[in-house]
Structure formats: C-alpha cells, structure tokens
Tab-separated table of C-alpha atoms in Angstrom:
chain	number	residue	atom	x	y	z
A	1	MET	CA	114.150	125.389	40.895
A	2	GLN	CA	112.303	122.112	42.107
A	3	ASN	CA	114.829	119.538	41.373
A	4	ASP	CA	117.891	121.396	42.637
A	5	ARG	CA	117.835	120.308	46.135
A	6	PHE	CA	118.705	116.453	44.311
A	7	ASP	CA	122.259	117.809	43.126
A	8	ALA	CA	123.396	118.000	46.872
A	9	ILE	CA	122.388	114.818	47.850
A	10	PRO	CA	125.161	112.284	48.855
A	11	ILE	CA	125.455	109.484	46.351
A	12	PRO	CA	126.194	106.213	47.952
A	13	LYS	CA	129.646	104.673	47.131
A	14	GLU	CA	128.577	101.717	45.478
A	15	LEU	CA	126.267	103.803	42.687
A	16	ASN	CA	129.690	106.061	42.071
A	17	GLN	CA	131.829	103.654	41.454
A	18	ALA	CA	129.403	101.903	38.894
A	19	VAL	CA	129.018	105.636	37.189
A	20	LYS	CA	132.559	105.800	37.207
A	21	ALA	CA	132.944	102.483	35.677
A	22	GLY	CA	130.175	103.261	32.915
A	23	PHE	CA	131.999	105.909	32.154
A	24	LYS	CA	135.651	104.669	31.525
A	25	GLU	CA	133.701	101.845	29.561
A	26	GLY	CA	131.753	104.728	27.544
A	27	LEU	CA	128.312	103.715	28.925
A	28	ARG	CA	125.534	106.347	28.276
A	29	GLN	CA	122.478	105.332	30.560
A	30	ARG	CA	119.559	107.993	31.294
A	31	LYS	CA	118.674	108.320	35.112
A	32	ARG	CA	115.643	108.607	36.398
A	33	ARG	CA	114.769	110.004	39.285
A	34	HIS	CA	117.148	114.998	46.804
A	35	ARG	CA	113.941	122.739	56.121
A	36	ILE	CA	113.240	124.739	63.776
A	37	GLY	CA	107.286	145.354	93.616
A	38	THR	CA	110.126	147.338	91.384
A	39	TYR	CA	112.674	145.044	93.604
A	40	LEU	CA	111.414	142.025	93.301
A	41	ARG	CA	111.100	142.213	89.746
A	42	HIS	CA	115.168	143.384	89.498
A	43	ALA	CA	115.913	140.361	92.131
A	44	ALA	CA	114.100	137.882	89.664
A	45	ALA	CA	115.635	139.345	87.075
A	46	ALA	CA	118.961	138.724	88.241
A	47	ALA	CA	118.432	135.825	89.604
A	48	ALA	CA	117.281	134.755	86.019
A	49	PHE	CA	120.343	136.059	84.598
A	50	VAL	CA	123.041	134.433	87.215
A	51	LEU	CA	120.963	131.394	86.150
A	52	LEU	CA	121.561	131.694	82.487
A	53	LEU	CA	124.937	132.587	83.096
A	54	CYS	CA	125.885	129.488	84.783
A	55	ILE	CA	124.098	127.910	82.208
A	56	GLY	CA	126.113	129.046	79.503
A	57	MET	CA	129.462	128.523	81.372
A	58	LEU	CA	128.051	124.864	81.834
A	59	LEU	CA	126.965	124.408	78.168
A	60	ALA	CA	130.617	125.972	76.953
A	61	SER	CA	132.199	123.349	79.033
A	62	LYS	CA	129.995	120.734	77.805
A	63	PRO	CA	128.885	121.563	73.830
A	64	ALA	CA	127.205	118.482	73.012
A	65	LEU	CA	124.930	119.332	76.239
A	66	ALA	CA	123.655	122.492	74.393
A	67	ALA	CA	121.965	120.230	72.296
A	68	LYS	CA	121.098	117.224	73.957
A	69	LEU	CA	118.793	118.584	76.237
A	70	PRO	CA	115.927	120.293	74.593
A	71	LEU	CA	116.359	118.044	71.419
A	72	ILE	CA	115.290	114.730	72.219
A	73	GLY	CA	111.842	113.521	71.209
A	74	ARG	CA	111.338	117.201	69.541
A	75	ILE	CA	113.411	116.698	66.141
A	76	PHE	CA	110.402	116.101	64.088
A	77	SER	CA	108.899	119.478	65.279
A	78	MET	CA	112.217	121.557	64.667
A	79	VAL	CA	113.725	119.478	61.365
A	80	GLN	CA	110.765	118.619	59.167
A	81	ASP	CA	110.185	121.883	57.148
A	82	LYS	CA	113.975	121.836	56.399
A	83	VAL	CA	114.257	118.994	54.529
A	84	SER	CA	113.817	117.632	50.989
A	85	TYR	CA	110.915	115.429	52.337
A	86	LYS	CA	109.124	117.382	54.085
A	87	GLY	CA	106.046	116.430	56.146
A	88	SER	CA	103.970	116.930	59.579
A	89	TYR	CA	105.866	114.088	60.966
A	90	ASP	CA	105.406	115.440	64.524
A	91	ASP	CA	101.413	114.271	64.347
A	92	ASN	CA	101.069	111.199	66.128
A	93	ALA	CA	104.503	110.221	65.966
A	94	ASN	CA	106.046	107.586	68.427
A	95	VAL	CA	108.351	109.186	70.459
A	96	TYR	CA	111.029	107.193	72.015
A	97	GLU	CA	112.216	108.293	75.772
A	98	LYS	CA	116.195	108.745	75.327
A	99	ASP	CA	117.325	106.261	78.508
A	100	SER	CA	114.371	103.609	78.573
A	101	GLY	CA	114.039	103.397	74.842
A	102	SER	CA	110.038	103.252	75.143
A	103	LEU	CA	107.448	104.778	73.314
A	104	SER	CA	105.493	107.644	74.761
A	105	PRO	CA	103.537	107.245	76.955
A	106	GLY	CA	105.271	103.791	78.282
A	107	LYS	CA	105.025	101.685	75.900
A	108	LYS	CA	107.690	99.261	76.125
A	109	VAL	CA	109.691	98.873	72.914
A	110	THR	CA	109.957	95.172	72.236
A	111	PRO	CA	111.810	93.616	69.021
A	112	VAL	CA	109.623	90.983	67.619
A	113	SER	CA	110.827	87.605	67.464
A	114	GLU	CA	112.599	86.222	64.207
A	115	SER	CA	113.234	82.738	63.686
A	116	SER	CA	116.287	81.374	65.566
A	117	SER	CA	118.808	81.361	62.679
A	118	ASP	CA	118.182	85.501	63.257
A	119	SER	CA	118.688	85.756	66.770
A	120	ALA	CA	121.944	86.493	67.179
A	121	SER	CA	121.689	89.157	65.212
A	122	SER	CA	118.235	90.214	66.700
A	123	LYS	CA	119.913	90.203	70.486
A	124	GLU	CA	122.427	92.175	68.588
A	125	ALA	CA	120.272	94.728	67.214
A	126	ALA	CA	117.409	95.130	70.339
A	127	GLY	CA	119.834	97.054	72.695
A	128	THR	CA	118.998	100.466	73.379
A	129	LEU	CA	117.864	103.303	71.094
A	130	VAL	CA	120.775	105.289	72.441
A	131	GLN	CA	124.439	104.056	71.172
A	132	THR	CA	127.696	105.168	71.442
A	133	SER	CA	130.337	104.145	69.276
A	134	GLY	CA	133.258	105.796	67.006
A	135	GLY	CA	133.074	108.741	69.124
A	136	LEU	CA	129.614	109.415	68.278
A	137	THR	CA	126.366	108.621	69.962
A	138	VAL	CA	123.630	108.321	68.003
A	139	THR	CA	119.570	108.790	69.358
A	140	VAL	CA	116.689	107.142	67.483
A	141	SER	CA	114.394	110.026	68.607
A	142	GLU	CA	110.710	109.598	66.958
A	143	ALA	CA	109.406	107.414	64.243
A	144	ASN	CA	106.132	108.238	62.200
A	145	CYS	CA	105.904	105.745	59.401
A	146	SER	CA	102.825	105.461	56.412
A	147	PRO	CA	102.310	102.676	54.009
A	148	GLN	CA	104.634	103.980	51.609
A	149	ALA	CA	107.414	105.195	54.026
A	150	LEU	CA	108.871	105.336	57.255
A	151	TYR	CA	110.288	108.526	58.970
A	152	LEU	CA	113.457	108.594	61.744
A	153	ALA	CA	114.456	111.597	63.728
A	154	LEU	CA	117.898	110.575	64.775
A	155	CYS	CA	120.834	112.621	66.796
A	156	ILE	CA	124.022	112.271	66.377
A	157	GLU	CA	126.059	114.096	69.138
A	158	ASN	CA	129.829	114.239	68.472
A	159	GLU	CA	132.527	114.378	71.350
A	160	ASP	CA	134.903	116.580	69.356
A	161	ALA	CA	133.682	119.224	66.862
A	162	PHE	CA	131.819	118.184	64.047
A	163	PRO	CA	134.277	120.027	60.840
A	164	ALA	CA	132.860	123.282	59.976
A	165	ASP	CA	132.785	121.469	56.292
A	166	PHE	CA	130.221	119.264	56.844
A	167	ILE	CA	127.795	122.783	57.719
A	168	LYS	CA	127.642	123.961	54.521
A	169	THR	CA	124.575	125.649	55.251
A	170	LYS	CA	126.806	128.173	56.788
A	171	ASN	CA	129.995	127.643	55.605
A	172	MET	CA	129.764	127.317	51.915
A	173	GLU	CA	129.257	129.877	49.295
A	174	GLY	CA	126.608	129.308	46.969
A	175	TYR	CA	124.989	126.461	48.667
A	176	ILE	CA	121.562	126.561	47.403
A	177	LEU	CA	119.977	123.939	49.927
A	178	ASP	CA	118.169	125.339	53.374
A	179	TYR	CA	119.691	121.915	55.308
A	180	ASP	CA	122.627	119.781	55.577
A	181	VAL	CA	123.361	116.281	54.704
A	182	LEU	CA	125.352	113.224	56.116
A	183	SER	CA	126.342	110.383	54.430
A	184	LEU	CA	125.769	106.380	55.763
A	185	GLU	CA	126.654	102.939	55.551
A	186	THR	CA	123.995	100.869	56.508
A	187	ASP	CA	122.341	97.834	56.507
A	188	SER	CA	118.535	97.170	57.053
A	189	TYR	CA	116.087	94.519	57.033
A	190	TYR	CA	112.868	93.990	58.985
A	191	SER	CA	110.408	91.569	61.162
A	192	ILE	CA	108.302	90.824	58.148
A	193	PRO	CA	108.829	87.219	56.935
A	194	GLY	CA	110.948	87.687	53.443
A	195	PHE	CA	112.510	90.774	54.857
A	196	THR	CA	114.868	89.631	57.593
A	197	ARG	CA	117.852	89.140	58.378
A	198	LYS	CA	118.249	85.912	56.738
A	199	ASP	CA	116.776	87.075	53.934
A	200	ARG	CA	118.643	89.871	53.355
A	201	PRO	CA	121.966	89.617	54.487
A	202	ALA	CA	124.414	92.284	55.541
A	203	GLY	CA	125.843	93.251	52.020
A	204	SER	CA	123.427	91.393	50.018
A	205	GLY	CA	123.012	94.658	47.686
A	206	TYR	CA	119.561	95.724	49.013
A	207	ALA	CA	118.594	99.074	48.882
A	208	THR	CA	119.468	100.383	52.795
A	209	PRO	CA	119.394	104.250	53.813
A	210	TYR	CA	122.719	105.928	52.647
A	211	TYR	CA	121.990	109.650	53.938
A	212	ILE	CA	120.375	111.802	56.481
A	213	GLU	CA	119.226	115.112	56.050
A	214	GLY	CA	118.829	118.204	58.844
A	215	GLU	CA	120.634	120.763	60.725
A	216	PHE	CA	123.356	121.066	63.165
A	217	ALA	CA	122.019	122.450	66.770
A	218	ASP	CA	125.648	123.169	67.083
A	219	ASN	CA	129.040	121.927	65.602
A	220	HIS	CA	129.008	119.038	68.196
A	221	THR	CA	125.312	118.116	67.085
A	222	PHE	CA	123.382	116.987	63.928
A	223	THR	CA	119.237	116.121	64.078
A	224	GLY	CA	117.760	114.817	60.935
A	225	ILE	CA	115.276	112.541	59.412
A	226	ILE	CA	115.860	109.364	57.505
A	227	ARG	CA	113.059	108.593	54.977
A	228	VAL	CA	112.993	104.441	54.126
A	229	PRO	CA	110.567	103.982	51.232
A	230	LEU	CA	108.954	100.930	52.180
A	231	ASP	CA	107.099	100.992	48.753
A	232	GLU	CA	110.161	100.228	46.886
A	233	ASP	CA	111.908	98.123	50.082
A	234	LEU	CA	109.564	95.552	50.418
A	235	HIS	CA	108.322	95.656	47.104
A	236	LEU	CA	104.778	96.841	47.543
A	237	GLY	CA	102.530	97.377	44.947
A	238	ASP	CA	98.824	98.849	45.134
A	239	GLU	CA	97.987	96.595	47.800
A	240	SER	CA	98.750	98.510	50.999
A	241	ASP	CA	97.630	95.941	53.556
A	242	ALA	CA	100.987	93.795	52.227
A	243	LEU	CA	102.604	95.942	54.912
A	244	PRO	CA	101.796	94.620	58.496
A	245	ASP	CA	100.200	97.527	61.223
A	246	GLN	CA	103.329	96.926	63.004
A	247	PHE	CA	106.775	95.333	62.466
A	248	THR	CA	110.376	96.037	63.988
A	249	TYR	CA	113.049	97.635	61.489
A	250	TYR	CA	116.307	96.975	62.054
A	251	LEU	CA	119.466	99.754	61.042
A	252	GLU	CA	122.568	98.800	61.280
A	253	ILE	CA	125.435	102.126	61.080
A	254	SER	CA	128.861	101.399	60.290
A	255	ASP	CA	129.848	104.456	59.023
A	256	ILE	CA	128.879	108.300	59.467
A	257	TYR	CA	130.551	110.753	57.198
A	258	GLY	CA	130.667	114.090	55.298
A	259	GLU	CA	132.417	115.712	52.771
A	260	LEU	CA	135.398	118.507	52.839
A	261	PHE	CA	136.389	121.441	50.979
A	262	GLN	CA	139.284	119.331	49.996
A	263	TYR	CA	139.624	117.305	46.516
A	264	GLU	CA	141.771	114.758	45.694
A	265	GLN	CA	142.788	114.504	41.448
A	266	GLU	CA	140.918	111.425	39.828
A	267	GLN	CA	142.075	110.146	36.275
A	268	LEU	CA	139.351	108.821	34.228
A	269	THR	CA	139.472	107.827	30.703
A	270	ASP	CA	136.159	109.195	28.283
A	271	PRO	CA	134.382	106.903	25.842
A	272	ASP	CA	136.722	108.318	22.936
A	273	GLY	CA	140.105	107.217	25.106
A	274	ASN	CA	141.267	110.530	26.099
A	275	ALA	CA	142.213	111.039	29.526
A	276	VAL	CA	140.047	112.890	32.079
A	277	THR	CA	141.061	114.649	35.277
A	278	ILE	CA	138.368	114.988	37.896
A	279	GLY	CA	138.362	116.170	41.759
A	280	GLU	CA	136.930	114.063	43.960
A	281	PRO	CA	135.648	115.906	47.560
A	282	VAL	CA	137.831	114.258	50.239
A	283	LYS	CA	135.573	112.678	52.854
A	284	LYS	CA	135.898	112.374	57.044
A	285	HIS	CA	134.358	109.170	58.141
A	286	TYR	CA	133.154	108.222	61.744
A	287	LYS	CA	133.080	104.522	61.860
A	288	GLY	CA	131.724	102.451	64.290
A	289	SER	CA	128.926	100.272	65.286
A	290	TRP	CA	125.069	101.327	65.668
A	291	ASN	CA	122.499	98.982	65.501
A	292	PHE	CA	119.051	99.605	66.359
A	293	ALA	CA	115.474	97.421	66.582
A	294	ILE	CA	112.839	99.925	65.974
A	295	ASP	CA	109.253	98.860	66.860
A	296	ILE	CA	107.205	100.574	64.373
A	297	THR	CA	103.452	101.389	63.821
A	298	VAL	CA	101.868	101.947	60.713
A	299	GLY	CA	99.402	104.874	60.572
A	300	SER	CA	96.323	104.936	59.102
A	301	ASP	CA	94.943	108.727	59.238
A	302	GLY	CA	94.793	110.039	55.608
A	303	ASN	CA	95.203	106.894	53.712
A	304	GLN	CA	93.365	106.406	51.090
A	305	VAL	CA	93.780	104.496	47.568
A	306	VAL	CA	91.468	105.715	44.724
A	307	SER	CA	90.876	103.320	41.580
A	308	VAL	CA	91.496	105.077	38.221
A	309	ASP	CA	91.819	102.301	35.489
A	310	GLN	CA	91.789	104.671	32.831
A	311	THR	CA	93.899	105.028	29.629
A	312	ASN	CA	94.177	106.713	26.079
A	313	ALA	CA	94.014	105.116	22.991
A	314	ASP	CA	97.534	103.975	23.121
A	315	GLY	CA	96.733	102.229	26.525
A	316	VAL	CA	98.806	104.692	28.326
A	317	GLY	CA	96.938	105.924	31.978
A	318	ILE	CA	97.032	105.339	35.451
A	319	ALA	CA	95.665	102.413	37.265
A	320	SER	CA	95.254	103.892	40.879
A	321	VAL	CA	96.133	106.375	43.123
A	322	GLU	CA	97.632	106.332	46.877
A	323	LYS	CA	97.648	109.429	49.331
A	324	THR	CA	98.977	109.048	52.990
A	325	ALA	CA	99.159	111.785	55.461
A	326	PHE	CA	102.578	112.441	53.919
A	327	GLU	CA	102.855	111.481	50.247
A	328	ILE	CA	101.078	110.656	47.065
A	329	ARG	CA	101.882	108.369	44.028
A	330	ALA	CA	99.858	107.312	41.209
A	331	GLN	CA	100.636	103.792	39.743
A	332	LEU	CA	101.014	103.408	36.077
A	333	LEU	CA	99.503	101.676	33.275
A	334	LEU	CA	101.132	101.202	30.009
A	335	PRO	CA	100.700	98.452	27.184
A	336	ALA	CA	102.495	94.881	27.546
A	337	GLY	CA	106.570	95.242	26.799
A	338	THR	CA	106.603	99.286	26.660
A	339	PRO	CA	109.557	100.418	28.738
A	340	GLU	CA	108.347	102.136	31.749
A	341	PHE	CA	111.327	105.025	31.704
A	342	ASP	CA	110.309	106.567	28.393
A	343	TYR	CA	107.205	107.977	30.780
A	344	ILE	CA	106.815	110.038	33.679
A	345	THR	CA	103.749	110.629	36.044
A	346	VAL	CA	103.474	114.523	37.155
A	347	ILE	CA	100.827	115.068	40.019
A	348	CYS	CA	99.449	118.533	40.363
A	349	ASP	CA	97.347	120.116	43.665
A	350	ALA	CA	94.039	121.521	43.263
A	351	ASP	CA	95.092	125.126	42.305
A	352	GLY	CA	97.094	123.011	39.190
A	353	LYS	CA	100.312	123.592	40.500
A	354	PRO	CA	102.600	120.731	40.076
A	355	LEU	CA	103.471	119.044	43.634
A	356	GLU	CA	107.274	118.817	44.882
A	357	SER	CA	108.865	115.423	44.414
A	358	GLN	CA	109.577	113.656	48.223
A	359	GLY	CA	112.919	112.277	48.365
A	360	PRO	CA	114.912	110.835	45.323
A	361	ASN	CA	112.177	108.939	43.570
A	362	ALA	CA	111.044	112.378	41.743
A	363	GLU	CA	107.478	110.346	41.242
A	364	VAL	CA	106.532	110.261	44.911
A	365	TYR	CA	105.182	113.602	45.889
A	366	SER	CA	104.720	115.349	48.964
A	367	THR	CA	101.304	116.577	49.890
A	368	TYR	CA	102.788	118.923	52.771
A	369	ARG	CA	101.033	122.596	53.081
A	370	ARG	CA	99.392	122.100	49.827
A	371	ASN	CA	95.719	121.478	48.926
A	372	THR	CA	95.287	117.748	47.517
A	373	ASP	CA	91.634	116.913	48.143
A	374	THR	CA	91.618	117.307	44.614
A	375	ILE	CA	94.239	116.538	42.047
A	376	TYR	CA	95.323	116.361	38.619
A	377	VAL	CA	97.387	113.236	37.641
A	378	TYR	CA	99.105	113.500	34.145
A	379	VAL	CA	101.462	111.255	32.233
A	380	CYS	CA	104.146	112.510	29.843
A	381	ASP	CA	106.823	111.466	27.556
A	382	TYR	CA	109.828	111.632	29.857
A	383	ALA	CA	112.026	113.658	27.327
A	384	ARG	CA	109.372	116.031	26.353
A	385	TYR	CA	108.689	116.841	29.933
A	386	MET	CA	112.074	116.978	31.158
A	387	ASN	CA	112.683	119.631	27.778
A	388	GLU	CA	109.578	121.540	27.663
A	389	LEU	CA	106.945	120.886	30.467
A	390	LYS	CA	108.715	120.385	33.470
A	391	GLY	CA	107.682	123.042	36.219
A	392	ASP	CA	104.791	124.309	34.392
A	393	GLY	CA	101.562	122.885	35.573
A	394	LYS	CA	99.348	124.595	32.145
A	395	LYS	CA	102.303	122.935	29.977
A	396	ILE	CA	102.193	119.836	31.549
A	397	ALA	CA	98.392	119.859	31.439
A	398	ASP	CA	98.421	120.240	27.793
A	399	GLY	CA	101.350	118.371	26.872
A	400	ALA	CA	100.423	115.193	28.847
A	401	LEU	CA	99.526	112.095	27.105
A	402	PHE	CA	96.518	111.168	29.526
A	403	GLY	CA	95.276	113.224	31.824
A	404	THR	CA	92.782	112.660	35.174
A	405	GLU	CA	91.211	114.618	38.101
A	406	VAL	CA	91.031	112.786	41.315
A	407	HIS	CA	88.895	113.432	44.522
A	408	PHE	CA	89.744	112.066	47.926
A	409	GLN	CA	87.362	112.509	51.006
C-alpha cells in the first residue's frame, strides 16, 4: 500500500515524547503527513581461484573491508531504488573521494567562511568527510541537490558487528519494507545567512535529519541515503532562486541507533484515566561525534516552475507547480483564514496514476521512473481523500474539489 512504508520510519525522540504527553493529557490531534590454449585457461582459472580464496580469507578476517572497497563513491547507484525517496541520484552527483575529501574530478571541498562567531564550530565541522568515533566510521560518499531537497549518501562501518535485529529486511518476519533504517541524533546548519550555526544553535528545536534509509552490505557495514527537505528547512516558498547555487551544509551526528527485538513495558494513562501498558522497543545506541562540512552545488537540470493561479468558485486551487529532477510539488491556494490541513494536494502522472510520496511529507511526490511531462494536480478534502479516494486515480479526479492539467517542457 502506498503509505505503509511510513509505519516503519523511526519517530524522533522529541516527537515520541510529545505524542506520549499528548496521550496522557487526552489530546487528539490529526497528523499529516516514510530499494544494488587449454592449459593457459586452466592455469588462469586456477590462479583466479587462488586469488579469490586469498581475498575471501582477507575479507573474512576483516569483515568491514568487504563493503568498504567497492562501495565508497557508488552508494547512490546501489541504494537509490531501495529507499522510500527513490531517484536517479547517481546522475550528475558530487562524488567525494574517501581520503582527500575532494569532489570528483579533483575539486577540493572548502567550507564557505562564516562570521567570526561561527569560526570555531566551522573549523570543527570542516574536517575530513571520513570520521571515526564511538567505534563507527562514517563516510560522506556522495551528494546530489535539487531546489527542493538535498540527498546525501553515507557509509557507516562498525568495528564490531551490528546487531542482527538492525537488519530487519532479513531477520524480521512480516517486515513490509525493502530497506533498513537507522535512527540519528543530529544538528545541522548552513553557510546561508539566517541559517548559520549562530542563527540555529545546537538543540534549538530546528528540524534536523533523524533517520537514514538504505541497506546493510554485511553485518559491519550500512550504506544509505539521507534526505534533507530544503524547501521546508529553509522556509522556501515558490521562489526557487532563494536557494544559492552553492552552499556548505554542516551535519553534526551525535548518536546512531536502531531498535532491537526486545521491549520494555511502559505505563501510560488514557484520556479516561485508565492505566495502559505499552511496549517500547529497546534501542542500541552508538554515541560519538561525527561533524561534517559538505560543499553542495544545486543541480539545475530539469528544474521547472509552472504558474497555474487557478481556483474553484470557493477560492480553492493551485498557485504553481515545481518540478525537479527528483520530485514535484504543488503550491496550494486557499481563501484567507482557511485551515490548510483540511485539504491535500494530489498529483497523478501522465497516465492518471497517483505518484508516490517522496519522504515523510505526503504532498511532495517522486518522479522516479514515471512519465511526468504532463501531470494532473488535484485538491481534495483531506478526510474524504483518506476515507474514499486514496490510491485510485479515477476516484481522485471525480471527487476532487479542484483539478488542473499541467505540462512541462
């Protein structure tokens, strides 16, 4: 089902605590909007066998090496169709060299300077893109950026084996996703004025990456992709030029963890005052300090904004639609004072089939392997969409409050 994958996306600690607090107080709030000569022939074969045997013995003695050598610089191509936010991120990606922290081919990663008050943290974060702490080595392998989102490919290597419980795609019966997830505790900021470390200090409550999706190459090595929603994080409207062509993204990771197949009992009280016992998964944490300064270039291929500026008789409609190489979203138009959460925008491809959501925001849609030269954009009543229309293109078209056809070049 279209949104089942979100059930397995980890909930950040702050949100989890807020939900529990709300549950205790009896508050009910609706949430909106979670994929790589016969002798000579015999002699060559024998030599190859010996070589493979030696390599096998070496990799058996150093398990993490099995993933390290062929993975760095290739994570996008191996994982991009196995995550919830799919895309051809290996196209025109910035590939970082493991040891030098440079961009292929040979462009050095030089963090953009910030104000003097931020210089200390900038220097701390501006180290190599391969860092070891808490028994884990984290490598920023690749990056690809659109005006809507930044995608980062990471390799996480463990000196010891990760718990088998982390590898749910192989070890959890009934697991519905085709990728694994690790949770993160992070802080992040930018070289962009108004969004620097000074403007959004650590722990200030700004949204930061709290999970990474991907796969385990082996029980020592996780490869995955982080999606950073720039349009939401930087409060961008429909003016895509508000994002500079180049900037530095600072990602500071302090904890990497996953859930085990063990549960702790926790007592809560429901709105009627009755005691309720719930099972809270036990988590395995890897605390450390991995601070990265990553130079980002915003891709321009495929970026288009089409102005619509149409509404129905009640003033409900679409202002514009923005499409990038990876995702597409529509800007909702509503009468002043109308609560936005009563509505949902839905986008269908050229064949009239609903697009998949791209990441946790249900109204940002993936263009991956879909014909989006022509799209159909609908505004629906949220309750009716969830109860009657969801997943059926014809029902959505017939039951929408507003609909329009948009063409891209």
